[in-house]
Amino acid sequence: MKKNATVITYGCQMNVNESAKIRKIMENLDYNMTEDIESTDVVFLNTCTVREGAATQIYGKLGDLKRVRDKRGTKIIITGCFAQEQGKKLLEKFPYIDIIMGNQNIGRIPEALDEIESNKKVKHVILTEYEEQLPPRIDADFDNKITASISIGYGCNNFCTYCIVPYVRGRERYVPMAEIVEQTKEFVKKGYKEIMLLAQNVNSYGRGLSKEETFANLLQNICDIDGDFIVRFVSPHPRDFTDDVIDVIAKNPKIARCLHIPLQSGSTRILKLMNRGYTKEQYLALIDKIKTRIPDIAITTDIIVGFPQETEEDFLDTLDVVRKSKYDTAFMFMYSIRQGTKAAEMDGHLSDDIKHERLQRLIALQTEISKEISETYAGRVERVLVEGPSKKNKDVLSSRTSTNKIVLFEGDKSLEGHFVDVKINECKTWTLYGELVQE
Ligand code: 5AD
Ligand code: SF4
């Protein structure tokens, strides 16, 4: 009988992508993939460590898994950023973990499993080295058959002072352009309709490669591939958002009309402490330029409140930028201390109460803006990509606009994975409701 394996994913799109690769590796080893932890023989926790909350969740899950392991000898493998950061320290609290590995090493899963299973003397395998190498290419399939993601680069050289990523994902390294274009072609041929390009800093793409291998050229080459599909990418860095990239987006409708441009803070003083490399004015000028050249663009962002030394005045600058940028949505976080980063050593850490209070005010403002933007869709006809039945109501289809707005409408399940036109009748803050426009 086939053995079962399970992959549980935390964190960002990069982890979602790498979890798909882990599944592929396990299928190649003849495992059957299941989501049922009670009946699994090998379980992977693909972890995140970008904020404190992530670790707490993982500790809870590891506690849970001990019971399953005691019952049926399930092997426990911990991968991802938290595993890379903690390494063998994890064994002090959780001695029953079998394998600890950073995601640059997932290609070594077969040998690590073999070592644990065939050599009784081996209690644990720890693979946190090779942080500077490109992981091997593994062609995974993605669950929904609509969106495929491609890692175009790994690691980060920016060292924003709050961020643990450069310490757990190593230095920047990029995948050759020809390989990415080839992979995109294969995904489009397989029927995927949305291609998501991933890197910690997508618009530094090409550093260390040939002169032609720039992010703008990569986007253009991908758009030149025949077929009906949409391209998204996360995340660009505002400092590296060059004009050639804006031009390529402007002239290629295949590129989604939604850009994620992390602000982090609206205060020039705090941005400097964060080592972000731009001022409030430079950021606003970039947003202005993008909106002028690509008028139908939606912009989303990431914001941290309560960074060390942030005053009320600094925070008001953040609110000011939020008002002026008019984000469609924002991911908003309270600053969370990460040991080993520069910000952790700074003076002037703020209390949770202040961070909380600022976060609530920021969320209130952003919600108002999101609602306002949603309401502008009333009566419009939008081309959407149908993702499948809505999670809440199976009789309704869930789809997305190029600007990444969710649109629900009644329609046949056979439309899944197709682009269709929908007329928007009702606009709620986070969801639009419409009807299919018959061709
Ligand atoms: N505290 C709070 N938020 C953080 N982020 C990264 N590090 C921290 C931290 N220490 C946020 C940033 C980043 C997003 C992925 O997570 O906003 O863009
Ligand atoms: Fe972290 Fe800054 Fe690199 Fe993003 S750009 S991963 S926030 S260090």
GROMACS .gro file of C-alpha atoms and ligand atoms in nm:
model
  465
    1MET     CA    1   0.000   0.000   0.000
    2LYS     CA    2   0.115   0.352  -0.077
    3LYS     CA    3   0.231   0.568   0.209
    4ASN     CA    4   0.070   0.906   0.275
    5ALA     CA    5   0.233   1.248   0.298
    6THR     CA    6   0.099   1.590   0.397
    7VAL     CA    7   0.234   1.940   0.344
    8ILE     CA    8   0.115   2.224   0.568
    9THR     CA    9   0.209   2.571   0.448
   10TYR     CA   10   0.257   2.896   0.638
   11GLY     CA   11   0.358   3.237   0.509
   12CYS     CA   12   0.407   3.385   0.165
   13GLN     CA   13   0.360   3.289  -0.202
   14MET     CA   14   0.718   3.169  -0.212
   15ASN     CA   15   0.631   2.904   0.046
   16VAL     CA   16   0.315   2.811  -0.146
   17ASN     CA   17   0.534   2.760  -0.452
   18GLU     CA   18   0.789   2.554  -0.262
   19SER     CA   19   0.516   2.342  -0.101
   20ALA     CA   20   0.397   2.251  -0.451
   21LYS     CA   21   0.752   2.137  -0.527
   22ILE     CA   22   0.766   1.932  -0.207
   23ARG     CA   23   0.440   1.760  -0.309
   24LYS     CA   24   0.586   1.681  -0.648
   25ILE     CA   25   0.897   1.529  -0.490
   26MET     CA   26   0.684   1.313  -0.263
   27GLU     CA   27   0.461   1.198  -0.551
   28ASN     CA   28   0.773   1.099  -0.740
   29LEU     CA   29   0.869   0.889  -0.436
   30ASP     CA   30   0.529   0.720  -0.479
   31TYR     CA   31   0.359   0.880  -0.182
   32ASN     CA   32  -0.010   0.959  -0.189
   33MET     CA   33  -0.079   1.320  -0.087
   34THR     CA   34  -0.345   1.377   0.179
   35GLU     CA   35  -0.464   1.661   0.397
   36ASP     CA   36  -0.565   1.423   0.674
   37ILE     CA   37  -0.295   1.443   0.941
   38GLU     CA   38  -0.436   1.146   1.132
   39SER     CA   39  -0.353   0.906   0.848
   40THR     CA   40  -0.028   1.051   0.724
   41ASP     CA   41   0.317   0.890   0.734
   42VAL     CA   42   0.528   1.197   0.658
   43VAL     CA   43   0.424   1.548   0.743
   44PHE     CA   44   0.596   1.866   0.629
   45LEU     CA   45   0.554   2.198   0.807
   46ASN     CA   46   0.669   2.459   0.557
   47THR     CA   47   0.725   2.751   0.792
   48CYS     CA   48   0.756   3.129   0.800
   49THR     CA   49   0.939   3.352   1.044
   50VAL     CA   50   0.874   3.701   0.912
   51ARG     CA   51   0.666   3.801   1.216
   52GLU     CA   52   0.641   3.667   1.568
   53GLY     CA   53   0.290   3.522   1.531
   54ALA     CA   54   0.411   3.272   1.275
   55ALA     CA   55   0.637   3.097   1.528
   56THR     CA   56   0.359   3.069   1.785
   57GLN     CA   57   0.138   2.895   1.530
   58ILE     CA   58   0.415   2.652   1.437
   59TYR     CA   59   0.482   2.564   1.803
   60GLY     CA   60   0.113   2.480   1.842
   61LYS     CA   61   0.118   2.258   1.535
   62LEU     CA   62   0.434   2.076   1.644
   63GLY     CA   63   0.263   1.996   1.975
   64ASP     CA   64  -0.028   1.848   1.782
   65LEU     CA   65   0.195   1.640   1.560
   66LYS     CA   66   0.364   1.473   1.856
   67ARG     CA   67   0.038   1.289   1.924
   68VAL     CA   68   0.016   1.162   1.563
   69ARG     CA   69   0.379   1.058   1.573
   70ASP     CA   70   0.326   0.863   1.896
   71LYS     CA   71   0.026   0.689   1.740
   72ARG     CA   72   0.160   0.589   1.399
   73GLY     CA   73   0.529   0.680   1.384
   74THR     CA   74   0.468   0.969   1.144
   75LYS     CA   75   0.791   1.136   1.033
   76ILE     CA   76   0.799   1.509   1.102
   77ILE     CA   77   0.988   1.735   0.863
   78ILE     CA   78   1.017   2.106   0.918
   79THR     CA   79   1.113   2.321   0.618
   80GLY     CA   80   1.103   2.691   0.532
   81CYS     CA   81   1.233   3.011   0.690
   82PHE     CA   82   1.164   2.926   1.053
   83ALA     CA   83   1.346   2.594   1.011
   84GLN     CA   84   1.639   2.768   0.841
   85GLU     CA   85   1.656   3.032   1.117
   86GLN     CA   86   1.631   2.795   1.413
   87GLY     CA   87   1.824   2.495   1.279
   88LYS     CA   88   1.904   2.236   1.541
   89LYS     CA   89   1.786   2.467   1.823
   90LEU     CA   90   1.438   2.335   1.741
   91LEU     CA   91   1.540   1.995   1.875
   92GLU     CA   92   1.573   2.134   2.229
   93LYS     CA   93   1.198   2.191   2.245
   94PHE     CA   94   1.087   1.932   1.992
   95PRO     CA   95   1.331   1.638   1.998
   96TYR     CA   96   1.088   1.431   1.792
   97ILE     CA   97   1.141   1.631   1.472
   98ASP     CA   98   1.309   1.405   1.214
   99ILE     CA   99   1.434   1.649   0.951
  100ILE     CA  100   1.503   2.024   0.965
  101MET     CA  101   1.581   2.194   0.634
  102GLY     CA  102   1.591   2.531   0.462
  103ASN     CA  103   1.396   2.544   0.136
  104GLN     CA  104   1.708   2.577  -0.079
  105ASN     CA  105   1.761   2.213   0.017
  106ILE     CA  106   1.423   2.062  -0.070
  107GLY     CA  107   1.587   1.876  -0.359
  108ARG     CA  108   1.756   1.664  -0.094
  109ILE     CA  109   1.431   1.537   0.062
  110PRO     CA  110   1.464   1.185  -0.091
  111GLU     CA  111   1.815   1.127   0.049
  112ALA     CA  112   1.723   1.274   0.389
  113LEU     CA  113   1.415   1.051   0.419
  114ASP     CA  114   1.618   0.752   0.312
  115GLU     CA  115   1.881   0.826   0.573
  116ILE     CA  116   1.623   0.853   0.852
  117GLU     CA  117   1.439   0.540   0.746
  118SER     CA  118   1.725   0.309   0.663
  119ASN     CA  119   1.981   0.396   0.928
  120LYS     CA  120   1.843   0.349   1.277
  121LYS     CA  121   2.143   0.529   1.426
  122VAL     CA  122   2.048   0.852   1.249
  123LYS     CA  123   1.810   1.037   1.480
  124HIS     CA  124   1.779   1.364   1.290
  125VAL     CA  125   1.890   1.514   0.960
  126ILE     CA  126   1.964   1.887   0.956
  127LEU     CA  127   2.012   2.060   0.621
  128THR     CA  128   2.050   2.435   0.655
  129GLU     CA  129   2.360   2.486   0.439
  130TYR     CA  130   2.392   2.587   0.069
  131GLU     CA  131   2.205   2.910   0.141
  132GLU     CA  132   2.385   3.082  -0.145
  133GLN     CA  133   2.292   2.836  -0.421
  134LEU     CA  134   1.998   2.826  -0.657
  135PRO     CA  135   1.772   2.539  -0.556
  136PRO     CA  136   1.729   2.273  -0.824
  137ARG     CA  137   1.447   2.331  -1.073
  138ILE     CA  138   1.147   2.115  -0.987
  139ASP     CA  139   0.845   2.137  -1.217
  140ALA     CA  140   0.550   2.123  -0.984
  141ASP     CA  141   0.179   2.135  -1.060
  142PHE     CA  142  -0.041   2.369  -0.865
  143ASP     CA  143  -0.361   2.273  -0.689
  144ASN     CA  144  -0.612   2.492  -0.866
  145LYS     CA  145  -0.480   2.442  -1.222
  146ILE     CA  146  -0.540   2.812  -1.286
  147THR     CA  147  -0.253   2.993  -1.114
  148ALA     CA  148   0.106   2.876  -1.149
  149SER     CA  149   0.389   3.053  -0.971
  150ILE     CA  150   0.750   3.069  -1.081
  151SER     CA  151   1.041   3.170  -0.858
  152ILE     CA  152   1.253   3.408  -1.063
  153GLY     CA  153   1.495   3.476  -0.781
  154TYR     CA  154   1.582   3.390  -0.426
  155GLY     CA  155   1.717   3.584  -0.131
  156CYS     CA  156   1.750   3.954  -0.060
  157ASN     CA  157   2.038   4.201  -0.032
  158ASN     CA  158   1.841   4.494   0.104
  159PHE     CA  159   1.866   4.437   0.475
  160CYS     CA  160   1.567   4.647   0.572
  161THR     CA  161   1.641   4.678   0.942
  162TYR     CA  162   1.320   4.508   1.065
  163CYS     CA  163   1.342   4.210   0.830
  164ILE     CA  164   1.469   3.859   0.896
  165VAL     CA  165   1.446   3.747   0.532
  166PRO     CA  166   1.805   3.827   0.427
  167TYR     CA  167   1.927   3.615   0.720
  168VAL     CA  168   1.717   3.310   0.636
  169ARG     CA  169   1.699   3.324   0.257
  170GLY     CA  170   2.056   3.434   0.191
  171ARG     CA  171   2.187   3.669  -0.078
  172GLU     CA  172   2.007   3.753  -0.402
  173ARG     CA  173   2.047   3.509  -0.689
  174TYR     CA  174   1.839   3.496  -1.005
  175VAL     CA  175   1.718   3.226  -1.241
  176PRO     CA  176   1.832   3.269  -1.605
  177MET     CA  177   1.570   3.439  -1.824
  178ALA     CA  178   1.553   3.161  -2.085
  179GLU     CA  179   1.463   2.912  -1.814
  180ILE     CA  180   1.180   3.128  -1.677
  181VAL     CA  181   1.038   3.193  -2.023
  182GLU     CA  182   1.054   2.821  -2.102
  183GLN     CA  183   0.875   2.736  -1.779
  184THR     CA  184   0.606   2.996  -1.848
  185LYS     CA  185   0.549   2.846  -2.194
  186GLU     CA  186   0.503   2.504  -2.040
  187PHE     CA  187   0.254   2.631  -1.783
  188VAL     CA  188   0.056   2.819  -2.050
  189LYS     CA  189   0.055   2.505  -2.265
  190LYS     CA  190  -0.075   2.303  -1.970
  191GLY     CA  191  -0.366   2.550  -1.946
  192TYR     CA  192  -0.267   2.773  -1.654
  193LYS     CA  193  -0.425   3.117  -1.697
  194GLU     CA  194  -0.237   3.318  -1.439
  195ILE     CA  195   0.140   3.326  -1.403
  196MET     CA  196   0.276   3.466  -1.081
  197LEU     CA  197   0.644   3.566  -1.076
  198LEU     CA  198   0.805   3.549  -0.734
  199ALA     CA  199   1.115   3.694  -0.575
  200GLN     CA  200   1.191   3.889  -0.259
  201ASN     CA  201   1.268   4.186  -0.479
  202VAL     CA  202   1.143   4.115  -0.834
  203ASN     CA  203   1.268   4.437  -0.987
  204SER     CA  204   1.628   4.367  -0.893
  205TYR     CA  205   1.587   4.072  -1.131
  206GLY     CA  206   1.899   4.006  -1.333
  207ARG     CA  207   2.166   4.130  -1.094
  208GLY     CA  208   2.458   3.899  -1.162
  209LEU     CA  209   2.316   3.781  -1.497
  210SER     CA  210   2.380   3.917  -1.849
  211LYS     CA  211   2.297   4.276  -1.949
  212GLU     CA  212   1.984   4.169  -2.141
  213GLU     CA  213   1.841   3.984  -1.844
  214THR     CA  214   1.647   4.270  -1.683
  215PHE     CA  215   1.305   4.262  -1.522
  216ALA     CA  216   1.158   4.472  -1.804
  217ASN     CA  217   1.293   4.235  -2.070
  218LEU     CA  218   1.173   3.933  -1.875
  219LEU     CA  219   0.820   4.076  -1.858
  220GLN     CA  220   0.823   4.160  -2.230
  221ASN     CA  221   0.943   3.812  -2.326
  222ILE     CA  222   0.674   3.653  -2.113
  223CYS     CA  223   0.405   3.876  -2.268
  224ASP     CA  224   0.526   3.769  -2.614
  225ILE     CA  225   0.425   3.408  -2.540
  226ASP     CA  226   0.105   3.318  -2.732
  227GLY     CA  227  -0.206   3.245  -2.530
  228ASP     CA  228  -0.469   3.402  -2.312
  229PHE     CA  229  -0.315   3.447  -1.968
  230ILE     CA  230  -0.242   3.713  -1.711
  231VAL     CA  231   0.091   3.790  -1.543
  232ARG     CA  232   0.133   3.906  -1.184
  233PHE     CA  233   0.446   3.953  -0.976
  234VAL     CA  234   0.541   4.010  -0.611
  235SER     CA  235   0.711   4.204  -0.471
  236PRO     CA  236   0.884   4.500  -0.629
  237HIS     CA  237   1.091   4.743  -0.422
  238PRO     CA  238   0.990   5.110  -0.468
  239ARG     CA  239   1.355   5.214  -0.495
  240ASP     CA  240   1.418   4.982  -0.791
  241PHE     CA  241   1.098   5.054  -0.986
  242THR     CA  242   1.255   5.176  -1.308
  243ASP     CA  243   1.081   5.350  -1.599
  244ASP     CA  244   1.146   5.064  -1.842
  245VAL     CA  245   0.934   4.836  -1.619
  246ILE     CA  246   0.652   5.092  -1.604
  247ASP     CA  247   0.661   5.119  -1.985
  248VAL     CA  248   0.641   4.742  -2.036
  249ILE     CA  249   0.343   4.719  -1.800
  250ALA     CA  250   0.170   5.014  -1.969
  251LYS     CA  251   0.186   4.857  -2.314
  252ASN     CA  252   0.107   4.496  -2.223
  253PRO     CA  253  -0.250   4.421  -2.116
  254LYS     CA  254  -0.137   4.068  -2.022
  255ILE     CA  255   0.026   4.221  -1.713
  256ALA     CA  256  -0.227   4.256  -1.432
  257ARG     CA  257  -0.351   4.606  -1.357
  258CYS     CA  258  -0.254   4.564  -0.995
  259LEU     CA  259   0.085   4.642  -0.848
  260HIS     CA  260   0.197   4.565  -0.497
  261ILE     CA  261   0.433   4.844  -0.391
  262PRO     CA  262   0.534   4.806  -0.025
  263LEU     CA  263   0.538   5.140   0.156
  264GLN     CA  264   0.633   5.017   0.507
  265SER     CA  265   0.620   5.372   0.649
  266GLY     CA  266   0.521   5.714   0.521
  267SER     CA  267   0.774   5.899   0.736
  268THR     CA  268   1.107   5.980   0.574
  269ARG     CA  269   1.273   5.963   0.915
  270ILE     CA  270   1.140   5.611   0.984
  271LEU     CA  271   1.212   5.499   0.626
  272LYS     CA  272   1.572   5.593   0.689
  273LEU     CA  273   1.581   5.395   1.013
  274MET     CA  274   1.428   5.106   0.818
  275ASN     CA  275   1.701   5.138   0.551
  276ARG     CA  276   1.441   5.148   0.274
  277GLY     CA  277   1.635   5.377   0.042
  278TYR     CA  278   1.356   5.625  -0.046
  279THR     CA  279   1.181   5.924   0.109
  280LYS     CA  280   0.811   5.994   0.151
  281GLU     CA  281   0.827   6.232  -0.146
  282GLN     CA  282   1.011   5.986  -0.371
  283TYR     CA  283   0.756   5.718  -0.293
  284LEU     CA  284   0.464   5.949  -0.368
  285ALA     CA  285   0.631   6.062  -0.690
  286LEU     CA  286   0.664   5.698  -0.799
  287ILE     CA  287   0.296   5.627  -0.730
  288ASP     CA  288   0.204   5.940  -0.919
  289LYS     CA  289   0.417   5.844  -1.218
  290ILE     CA  290   0.271   5.492  -1.229
  291LYS     CA  291  -0.086   5.620  -1.207
  292THR     CA  292  -0.026   5.875  -1.480
  293ARG     CA  293   0.128   5.624  -1.720
  294ILE     CA  294  -0.109   5.339  -1.636
  295PRO     CA  295  -0.438   5.509  -1.545
  296ASP     CA  296  -0.636   5.188  -1.481
  297ILE     CA  297  -0.381   5.055  -1.230
  298ALA     CA  298  -0.474   4.939  -0.877
  299ILE     CA  299  -0.207   4.964  -0.612
  300THR     CA  300  -0.172   4.758  -0.296
  301THR     CA  301   0.089   4.780  -0.024
  302ASP     CA  302   0.247   4.656   0.299
  303ILE     CA  303   0.270   4.886   0.600
  304ILE     CA  304   0.434   4.841   0.939
  305VAL     CA  305   0.313   5.054   1.231
  306GLY     CA  306   0.501   5.104   1.555
  307PHE     CA  307   0.857   5.069   1.428
  308PRO     CA  308   1.105   5.171   1.705
  309GLN     CA  309   1.102   5.550   1.766
  310GLU     CA  310   0.790   5.607   1.552
  311THR     CA  311   0.619   5.922   1.686
  312GLU     CA  312   0.259   6.028   1.637
  313GLU     CA  313   0.389   6.270   1.373
  314ASP     CA  314   0.565   5.990   1.185
  315PHE     CA  315   0.247   5.785   1.199
  316LEU     CA  316   0.046   6.079   1.063
  317ASP     CA  317   0.287   6.080   0.766
  318THR     CA  318   0.195   5.717   0.703
  319LEU     CA  319  -0.175   5.805   0.709
  320ASP     CA  320  -0.101   6.091   0.473
  321VAL     CA  321   0.067   5.863   0.218
  322VAL     CA  322  -0.218   5.613   0.251
  323ARG     CA  323  -0.467   5.890   0.173
  324LYS     CA  324  -0.268   6.015  -0.124
  325SER     CA  325  -0.176   5.675  -0.272
  326LYS     CA  326  -0.534   5.545  -0.248
  327TYR     CA  327  -0.445   5.180  -0.212
  328ASP     CA  328  -0.698   4.920  -0.318
  329THR     CA  329  -0.595   4.713  -0.018
  330ALA     CA  330  -0.308   4.709   0.226
  331PHE     CA  331  -0.147   4.441   0.439
  332MET     CA  332  -0.099   4.620   0.770
  333PHE     CA  333   0.124   4.489   1.047
  334MET     CA  334   0.235   4.590   1.395
  335TYR     CA  335   0.613   4.597   1.411
  336SER     CA  336   0.732   4.265   1.545
  337ILE     CA  337   1.081   4.227   1.689
  338ARG     CA  338   1.303   3.978   1.504
  339GLN     CA  339   1.617   3.876   1.688
  340GLY     CA  340   1.933   3.925   1.485
  341THR     CA  341   1.801   4.224   1.287
  342LYS     CA  342   1.930   4.580   1.335
  343ALA     CA  343   1.594   4.718   1.447
  344ALA     CA  344   1.586   4.469   1.735
  345GLU     CA  345   1.890   4.652   1.882
  346MET     CA  346   1.747   5.003   1.835
  347ASP     CA  347   1.631   5.228   2.120
  348GLY     CA  348   1.274   5.339   2.153
  349HIS     CA  349   1.066   5.026   2.110
  350LEU     CA  350   0.696   5.109   2.148
  351SER     CA  351   0.437   4.945   2.370
  352ASP     CA  352   0.186   4.700   2.225
  353ASP     CA  353  -0.090   4.944   2.324
  354ILE     CA  354   0.045   5.219   2.100
  355LYS     CA  355   0.107   4.977   1.814
  356HIS     CA  356  -0.247   4.845   1.849
  357GLU     CA  357  -0.403   5.185   1.858
  358ARG     CA  358  -0.216   5.298   1.545
  359LEU     CA  359  -0.299   4.979   1.360
  360GLN     CA  360  -0.670   5.026   1.432
  361ARG     CA  361  -0.662   5.384   1.302
  362LEU     CA  362  -0.474   5.277   0.991
  363ILE     CA  363  -0.714   4.989   0.923
  364ALA     CA  364  -1.012   5.224   0.964
  365LEU     CA  365  -0.871   5.470   0.710
  366GLN     CA  366  -0.772   5.200   0.461
  367THR     CA  367  -1.114   5.032   0.488
  368GLU     CA  368  -1.282   5.361   0.397
  369ILE     CA  369  -1.056   5.397   0.092
  370SER     CA  370  -1.107   5.036  -0.016
  371LYS     CA  371  -1.483   5.090   0.006
  372GLU     CA  372  -1.464   5.407  -0.201
  373ILE     CA  373  -1.261   5.233  -0.471
  374SER     CA  374  -1.495   4.933  -0.475
  375GLU     CA  375  -1.791   5.161  -0.533
  376THR     CA  376  -1.638   5.297  -0.852
  377TYR     CA  377  -1.697   4.955  -1.012
  378ALA     CA  378  -2.077   4.990  -1.003
  379GLY     CA  379  -2.227   4.942  -1.350
  380ARG     CA  380  -1.893   4.857  -1.514
  381VAL     CA  381  -1.832   4.553  -1.730
  382GLU     CA  382  -1.514   4.375  -1.619
  383ARG     CA  383  -1.316   4.094  -1.777
  384VAL     CA  384  -1.257   3.841  -1.501
  385LEU     CA  385  -1.074   3.511  -1.463
  386VAL     CA  386  -1.308   3.249  -1.312
  387GLU     CA  387  -1.140   3.061  -1.028
  388GLY     CA  388  -1.421   2.821  -0.931
  389PRO     CA  389  -1.714   2.793  -0.692
  390SER     CA  390  -1.712   3.046  -0.410
  391LYS     CA  391  -1.596   2.900  -0.078
  392LYS     CA  392  -1.902   3.031   0.107
  393ASN     CA  393  -2.169   2.958  -0.152
  394LYS     CA  394  -2.102   2.670  -0.392
  395ASP     CA  395  -2.376   2.787  -0.630
  396VAL     CA  396  -2.187   3.105  -0.707
  397LEU     CA  397  -1.864   3.143  -0.907
  398SER     CA  398  -1.571   3.338  -0.769
  399SER     CA  399  -1.352   3.531  -1.009
  400ARG     CA  400  -1.097   3.811  -1.016
  401THR     CA  401  -1.050   4.125  -1.219
  402SER     CA  402  -0.713   4.222  -1.356
  403THR     CA  403  -0.700   4.469  -1.065
  404ASN     CA  404  -0.737   4.166  -0.832
  405LYS     CA  405  -1.090   4.245  -0.710
  406ILE     CA  406  -1.304   3.944  -0.621
  407VAL     CA  407  -1.625   3.924  -0.826
  408LEU     CA  408  -1.901   3.676  -0.745
  409PHE     CA  409  -2.164   3.586  -1.004
  410GLU     CA  410  -2.399   3.304  -1.101
  411GLY     CA  411  -2.272   3.083  -1.378
  412ASP     CA  412  -2.195   2.731  -1.487
  413LYS     CA  413  -1.900   2.550  -1.330
  414SER     CA  414  -1.765   2.488  -1.681
  415LEU     CA  415  -1.655   2.853  -1.690
  416GLU     CA  416  -1.384   2.772  -1.435
  417GLY     CA  417  -1.044   2.873  -1.574
  418HIS     CA  418  -1.195   3.098  -1.843
  419PHE     CA  419  -1.191   3.473  -1.891
  420VAL     CA  420  -1.546   3.613  -1.912
  421ASP     CA  421  -1.716   3.953  -1.900
  422VAL     CA  422  -1.924   4.033  -1.594
  423LYS     CA  423  -2.140   4.337  -1.530
  424ILE     CA  424  -2.097   4.466  -1.175
  425ASN     CA  425  -2.427   4.531  -0.995
  426GLU     CA  426  -2.332   4.557  -0.629
  427CYS     CA  427  -2.012   4.669  -0.460
  428LYS     CA  428  -1.916   4.575  -0.108
  429THR     CA  429  -1.581   4.677   0.040
  430TRP     CA  430  -1.401   4.350  -0.036
  431THR     CA  431  -1.634   4.181  -0.286
  432LEU     CA  432  -1.816   4.282  -0.602
  433TYR     CA  433  -2.132   4.107  -0.724
  434GLY     CA  434  -2.228   4.087  -1.087
  435GLU     CA  435  -2.392   3.898  -1.371
  436LEU     CA  436  -2.243   3.722  -1.667
  437VAL     CA  437  -2.254   3.920  -1.990
  438GLN     CA  438  -2.363   3.670  -2.257
  439GLU     CA  439  -2.155   3.686  -2.572
  4405AD     N1  440   0.747   4.327   1.181
  4405AD     C1  441   0.630   4.353   1.117
  4405AD     N2  442   0.612   4.334   0.987
  4405AD     C2  443   0.716   4.287   0.915
  4405AD     N3  444   0.729   4.259   0.785
  4405AD     C3  445   0.852   4.212   0.763
  4405AD     N4  446   0.923   4.209   0.878
  4405AD     C4  447   0.839   4.257   0.974
  4405AD     C5  448   0.853   4.277   1.112
  4405AD     N5  449   0.967   4.252   1.178
  4405AD     C6  450   0.622   4.283   0.687
  4405AD     C7  451   0.665   4.387   0.583
  4405AD     C8  452   0.685   4.301   0.461
  4405AD     C9  453   0.583   4.192   0.481
  4405AD    C10  454   0.605   4.070   0.401
  4405AD     O1  455   0.593   4.164   0.618
  4405AD     O2  456   0.560   4.478   0.565
  4405AD     O3  457   0.665   4.373   0.340
  441SF4    FE1  458   1.284   4.204   0.384
  441SF4    FE2  459   1.334   4.444   0.281
  441SF4    FE3  460   1.428   4.221   0.159
  441SF4    FE4  461   1.162   4.273   0.157
  441SF4     S1  462   1.322   4.398   0.062
  441SF4     S2  463   1.263   4.075   0.202
  441SF4     S3  464   1.133   4.371   0.355
  441SF4     S4  465   1.488   4.297   0.360
   0.00000   0.00000   0.00000
